[in-house]
Amino acid sequence: MEAVKRLLEFFKGRGEEVSLTVTGHSLGGALALLNAYEAASSLPDLDHISVISFGAPRVGNIAFRDKMNEMGVKILRVVVKQDIVPKLPGIICNKILRQIHALTRRLKWVYRHVGSELKLDMSLSPYLKREFDLLGFHNLEIYLHLTDGYVGKRLKFRWNARRDLALVNKSSDMLIEELRIPECWYQVPNKGLVFNSHGRWVKPCRDQQDIPSPFGEAPKLDFTA
């Protein structure tokens, strides 16, 4: 958050409007929500804060939801109908409690979702298998494929969707056999090892952030010797 604060001060000093959008998938979506909460709490000079999450679980209780709404954080939750993760935690408990909502709606220990929901359905895509696959339902590429083909509620999958279908099987086996795309086809060259200047195959250090910073680059550490 300190890096965001420095960038905020820099661009505000130039008289620019600054917004922050945080996104993530699964646990990353939950962390995106928490990061947005921290930003809204500690960086009041931000003009807009928004979150776009994919397949994220519930994070907080009703007090957390109300606080996020009070702070004006805009949240879009993209969920797949068949995915179990957005129903957690509390998949059974919350379902029962909804039946007696008038009595339980203010209970502070019940997990609640925050923001607006965009619900996608795997059955709307003519390219996906109709098999039961918990891991496949939660795959980020499935989310991106369905988002690309989404037109509206109860409308057919967009015929001119542009995202490459092969990406769906990058790390899964969810495409219909007629497309002849092999399952889990993506492989990292040399399983991620690089040949360093000392003639050894080693794991590379993490890359620098690809977002330019007005403060210059951080020193690069080399652990490949």
CSV table of C-alpha atoms in Angstrom, one decimal:
chain,number,residue,atom,x,y,z
A,1,MET,CA,0.0,0.0,0.0
A,2,GLU,CA,3.0,2.3,0.5
A,3,ALA,CA,3.8,2.1,-3.2
A,4,VAL,CA,0.2,3.0,-4.0
A,5,LYS,CA,0.4,6.0,-1.6
A,6,ARG,CA,3.6,7.2,-3.3
A,7,LEU,CA,2.0,7.0,-6.8
A,8,LEU,CA,-1.1,8.7,-5.5
A,9,GLU,CA,0.9,11.6,-4.1
A,10,PHE,CA,2.9,11.9,-7.3
A,11,PHE,CA,0.0,12.0,-9.7
A,12,LYS,CA,-2.1,14.2,-7.4
A,13,GLY,CA,0.8,16.6,-7.3
A,14,ARG,CA,0.4,16.9,-11.1
A,15,GLY,CA,-3.3,17.7,-10.7
A,16,GLU,CA,-4.6,14.4,-12.1
A,17,GLU,CA,-7.6,12.4,-11.0
A,18,VAL,CA,-6.5,9.1,-9.5
A,19,SER,CA,-8.6,5.9,-9.4
A,20,LEU,CA,-7.7,2.4,-8.1
A,21,THR,CA,-9.1,-0.8,-9.5
A,22,VAL,CA,-8.1,-4.1,-7.8
A,23,THR,CA,-8.8,-7.5,-9.4
A,24,GLY,CA,-8.2,-11.1,-8.7
A,25,HIS,CA,-9.4,-14.7,-9.1
A,26,SER,CA,-10.4,-17.0,-6.2
A,27,LEU,CA,-8.3,-16.2,-3.2
A,28,GLY,CA,-6.9,-13.3,-5.2
A,29,GLY,CA,-10.4,-11.9,-5.5
A,30,ALA,CA,-10.8,-12.1,-1.7
A,31,LEU,CA,-7.5,-10.3,-1.3
A,32,ALA,CA,-8.5,-7.7,-3.9
A,33,LEU,CA,-11.5,-6.9,-1.7
A,34,LEU,CA,-9.4,-6.6,1.4
A,35,ASN,CA,-6.9,-4.4,-0.4
A,36,ALA,CA,-9.7,-2.1,-1.6
A,37,TYR,CA,-10.9,-1.8,2.0
A,38,GLU,CA,-7.4,-0.9,3.2
A,39,ALA,CA,-7.1,1.7,0.4
A,40,ALA,CA,-10.4,3.3,1.1
A,41,SER,CA,-9.5,3.4,4.8
A,42,SER,CA,-6.0,4.8,4.5
A,43,LEU,CA,-6.0,6.8,1.2
A,44,PRO,CA,-8.9,9.2,1.3
A,45,ASP,CA,-7.5,11.2,-1.6
A,46,LEU,CA,-8.3,8.4,-4.1
A,47,ASP,CA,-11.2,9.6,-6.3
A,48,HIS,CA,-12.6,6.2,-7.1
A,49,ILE,CA,-11.9,2.7,-5.8
A,50,SER,CA,-13.3,-0.4,-7.6
A,51,VAL,CA,-13.0,-4.2,-7.4
A,52,ILE,CA,-13.5,-6.8,-10.1
A,53,SER,CA,-13.3,-10.3,-8.7
A,54,PHE,CA,-13.6,-13.7,-10.5
A,55,GLY,CA,-14.8,-16.7,-8.5
A,56,ALA,CA,-14.0,-15.1,-5.1
A,57,PRO,CA,-15.4,-16.6,-1.8
A,58,ARG,CA,-17.2,-14.6,0.8
A,59,VAL,CA,-14.9,-12.4,2.9
A,60,GLY,CA,-16.7,-10.6,5.7
A,61,ASN,CA,-19.9,-10.3,7.6
A,62,ILE,CA,-22.8,-7.8,7.2
A,63,ALA,CA,-20.8,-5.1,9.1
A,64,PHE,CA,-18.0,-5.4,6.6
A,65,ARG,CA,-20.4,-5.2,3.7
A,66,ASP,CA,-22.1,-2.1,5.1
A,67,LYS,CA,-18.7,-0.5,5.7
A,68,MET,CA,-17.6,-1.1,2.1
A,69,ASN,CA,-20.9,0.4,0.8
A,70,GLU,CA,-20.4,3.4,3.1
A,71,MET,CA,-16.9,4.0,1.8
A,72,GLY,CA,-18.2,4.0,-1.8
A,73,VAL,CA,-16.1,1.1,-3.1
A,74,LYS,CA,-17.7,-0.2,-6.3
A,75,ILE,CA,-17.5,-4.0,-6.5
A,76,LEU,CA,-18.4,-6.4,-9.4
A,77,ARG,CA,-18.3,-10.1,-8.5
A,78,VAL,CA,-18.1,-12.4,-11.6
A,79,VAL,CA,-19.3,-15.9,-10.7
A,80,VAL,CA,-19.9,-19.1,-12.6
A,81,LYS,CA,-23.2,-20.8,-11.6
A,82,GLN,CA,-21.5,-24.2,-11.4
A,83,ASP,CA,-18.6,-23.0,-9.3
A,84,ILE,CA,-18.7,-23.9,-5.6
A,85,VAL,CA,-16.0,-21.4,-4.4
A,86,PRO,CA,-18.3,-18.3,-4.5
A,87,LYS,CA,-20.7,-20.2,-2.3
A,88,LEU,CA,-18.1,-20.5,0.4
A,89,PRO,CA,-17.7,-20.2,3.3
A,90,GLY,CA,-21.2,-21.2,4.6
A,91,ILE,CA,-22.6,-23.1,1.6
A,92,ILE,CA,-25.0,-25.1,3.8
A,93,CYS,CA,-25.4,-22.7,6.7
A,94,ASN,CA,-26.2,-19.6,4.5
A,95,LYS,CA,-28.7,-21.6,2.5
A,96,ILE,CA,-30.6,-22.5,5.6
A,97,LEU,CA,-30.4,-19.0,7.0
A,98,ARG,CA,-31.9,-17.5,3.9
A,99,GLN,CA,-35.1,-19.4,4.6
A,100,ILE,CA,-35.4,-17.5,7.8
A,101,HIS,CA,-33.9,-14.3,6.5
A,102,ALA,CA,-36.3,-12.0,8.5
A,103,LEU,CA,-34.7,-13.4,11.7
A,104,THR,CA,-31.1,-13.7,10.6
A,105,ARG,CA,-30.4,-10.8,8.3
A,106,ARG,CA,-28.6,-8.8,11.0
A,107,LEU,CA,-26.5,-11.7,12.4
A,108,LYS,CA,-22.9,-10.5,12.6
A,109,TRP,CA,-21.4,-14.0,12.3
A,110,VAL,CA,-22.9,-14.8,8.9
A,111,TYR,CA,-20.7,-14.4,5.9
A,112,ARG,CA,-22.0,-12.0,3.2
A,113,HIS,CA,-21.0,-11.1,-0.3
A,114,VAL,CA,-20.4,-7.5,-1.2
A,115,GLY,CA,-21.2,-5.6,-4.4
A,116,SER,CA,-23.1,-6.5,-7.6
A,117,GLU,CA,-23.0,-10.0,-9.1
A,118,LEU,CA,-22.6,-11.0,-12.7
A,119,LYS,CA,-23.6,-14.7,-12.9
A,120,LEU,CA,-22.3,-16.7,-15.8
A,121,ASP,CA,-23.6,-20.2,-16.8
A,122,MET,CA,-21.4,-22.8,-18.4
A,123,SER,CA,-24.3,-24.4,-20.2
A,124,LEU,CA,-24.7,-21.3,-22.4
A,125,SER,CA,-21.3,-21.9,-24.1
A,126,PRO,CA,-21.6,-24.4,-27.0
A,127,TYR,CA,-17.9,-25.1,-26.7
A,128,LEU,CA,-17.7,-26.5,-23.2
A,129,LYS,CA,-18.3,-30.0,-22.0
A,130,ARG,CA,-21.3,-30.8,-19.8
A,131,GLU,CA,-19.3,-32.9,-17.4
A,132,PHE,CA,-19.0,-32.4,-13.7
A,133,ASP,CA,-15.6,-31.0,-12.9
A,134,LEU,CA,-15.1,-28.9,-9.7
A,135,LEU,CA,-11.6,-27.8,-10.7
A,136,GLY,CA,-12.7,-27.0,-14.2
A,137,PHE,CA,-15.7,-24.9,-13.0
A,138,HIS,CA,-13.3,-22.7,-11.0
A,139,ASN,CA,-10.7,-22.3,-13.7
A,140,LEU,CA,-9.9,-18.7,-14.5
A,141,GLU,CA,-9.9,-19.4,-18.3
A,142,ILE,CA,-13.5,-20.6,-18.0
A,143,TYR,CA,-14.4,-17.4,-16.4
A,144,LEU,CA,-12.7,-15.3,-19.1
A,145,HIS,CA,-14.3,-17.5,-21.9
A,146,LEU,CA,-17.8,-17.0,-20.5
A,147,THR,CA,-17.2,-13.3,-19.8
A,148,ASP,CA,-16.1,-12.9,-23.4
A,149,GLY,CA,-19.2,-14.6,-24.7
A,150,TYR,CA,-21.7,-12.9,-22.4
A,151,VAL,CA,-24.3,-10.7,-23.9
A,152,GLY,CA,-27.0,-10.5,-21.3
A,153,LYS,CA,-29.2,-12.6,-19.0
A,154,ARG,CA,-31.0,-15.4,-20.7
A,155,LEU,CA,-29.4,-14.5,-24.1
A,156,LYS,CA,-27.3,-16.8,-26.2
A,157,PHE,CA,-23.5,-17.0,-26.1
A,158,ARG,CA,-22.0,-14.3,-28.3
A,159,TRP,CA,-21.3,-15.8,-31.7
A,160,ASN,CA,-18.4,-13.4,-32.5
A,161,ALA,CA,-16.5,-13.8,-29.2
A,162,ARG,CA,-12.9,-13.0,-29.9
A,163,ARG,CA,-11.0,-14.8,-27.1
A,164,ASP,CA,-9.1,-17.8,-28.3
A,165,LEU,CA,-11.0,-21.0,-27.4
A,166,ALA,CA,-7.8,-22.9,-27.0
A,167,LEU,CA,-7.0,-21.0,-23.9
A,168,VAL,CA,-9.8,-22.8,-22.1
A,169,ASN,CA,-7.7,-26.0,-22.2
A,170,LYS,CA,-4.5,-24.3,-21.2
A,171,SER,CA,-4.6,-26.0,-17.8
A,172,SER,CA,-7.9,-28.0,-18.0
A,173,ASP,CA,-9.9,-30.4,-20.2
A,174,MET,CA,-13.2,-28.5,-20.5
A,175,LEU,CA,-13.5,-28.0,-24.3
A,176,ILE,CA,-15.7,-30.4,-26.3
A,177,GLU,CA,-13.7,-33.1,-28.2
A,178,GLU,CA,-14.9,-31.9,-31.6
A,179,LEU,CA,-12.5,-28.9,-31.3
A,180,ARG,CA,-9.5,-31.2,-31.1
A,181,ILE,CA,-7.7,-29.0,-28.5
A,182,PRO,CA,-5.4,-31.2,-26.3
A,183,GLU,CA,-6.0,-31.0,-22.5
A,184,CYS,CA,-3.6,-29.0,-20.3
A,185,TRP,CA,-1.5,-28.1,-23.3
A,186,TYR,CA,0.5,-25.2,-21.7
A,187,GLN,CA,4.1,-26.1,-20.8
A,188,VAL,CA,6.8,-23.7,-19.4
A,189,PRO,CA,10.0,-24.1,-21.5
A,190,ASN,CA,12.5,-26.3,-19.6
A,191,LYS,CA,10.0,-26.4,-16.7
A,192,GLY,CA,10.9,-22.9,-15.7
A,193,LEU,CA,14.7,-23.4,-15.5
A,194,VAL,CA,17.1,-21.0,-17.2
A,195,PHE,CA,20.8,-21.5,-18.1
A,196,ASN,CA,22.8,-18.8,-16.2
A,197,SER,CA,26.2,-17.3,-16.9
A,198,HIS,CA,27.9,-19.9,-14.7
A,199,GLY,CA,26.7,-22.8,-16.8
A,200,ARG,CA,24.0,-24.0,-14.4
A,201,TRP,CA,20.3,-24.6,-14.9
A,202,VAL,CA,18.6,-22.6,-12.1
A,203,LYS,CA,15.2,-21.1,-11.1
A,204,PRO,CA,15.2,-17.4,-12.3
A,205,CYS,CA,14.5,-14.6,-9.9
A,206,ARG,CA,11.2,-12.8,-10.2
A,207,ASP,CA,10.8,-10.3,-13.0
A,208,GLN,CA,10.6,-6.6,-12.4
A,209,GLN,CA,7.1,-5.1,-12.4
A,210,ASP,CA,6.2,-4.2,-16.0
A,211,ILE,CA,4.4,-1.0,-14.9
A,212,PRO,CA,6.6,2.1,-15.3
A,213,SER,CA,7.2,4.0,-12.1
A,214,PRO,CA,8.1,7.7,-11.9
A,215,PHE,CA,10.5,6.8,-9.1
A,216,GLY,CA,12.8,4.6,-11.1
A,217,GLU,CA,13.4,0.9,-11.0
A,218,ALA,CA,14.0,-1.0,-7.8
A,219,PRO,CA,17.5,-2.7,-7.6
A,220,LYS,CA,17.4,-6.1,-9.2
A,221,LEU,CA,18.6,-9.0,-7.0
A,222,ASP,CA,20.3,-11.9,-8.7
A,223,PHE,CA,20.2,-15.3,-6.8
A,224,THR,CA,21.2,-17.4,-9.8
A,225,ALA,CA,24.9,-17.6,-9.1
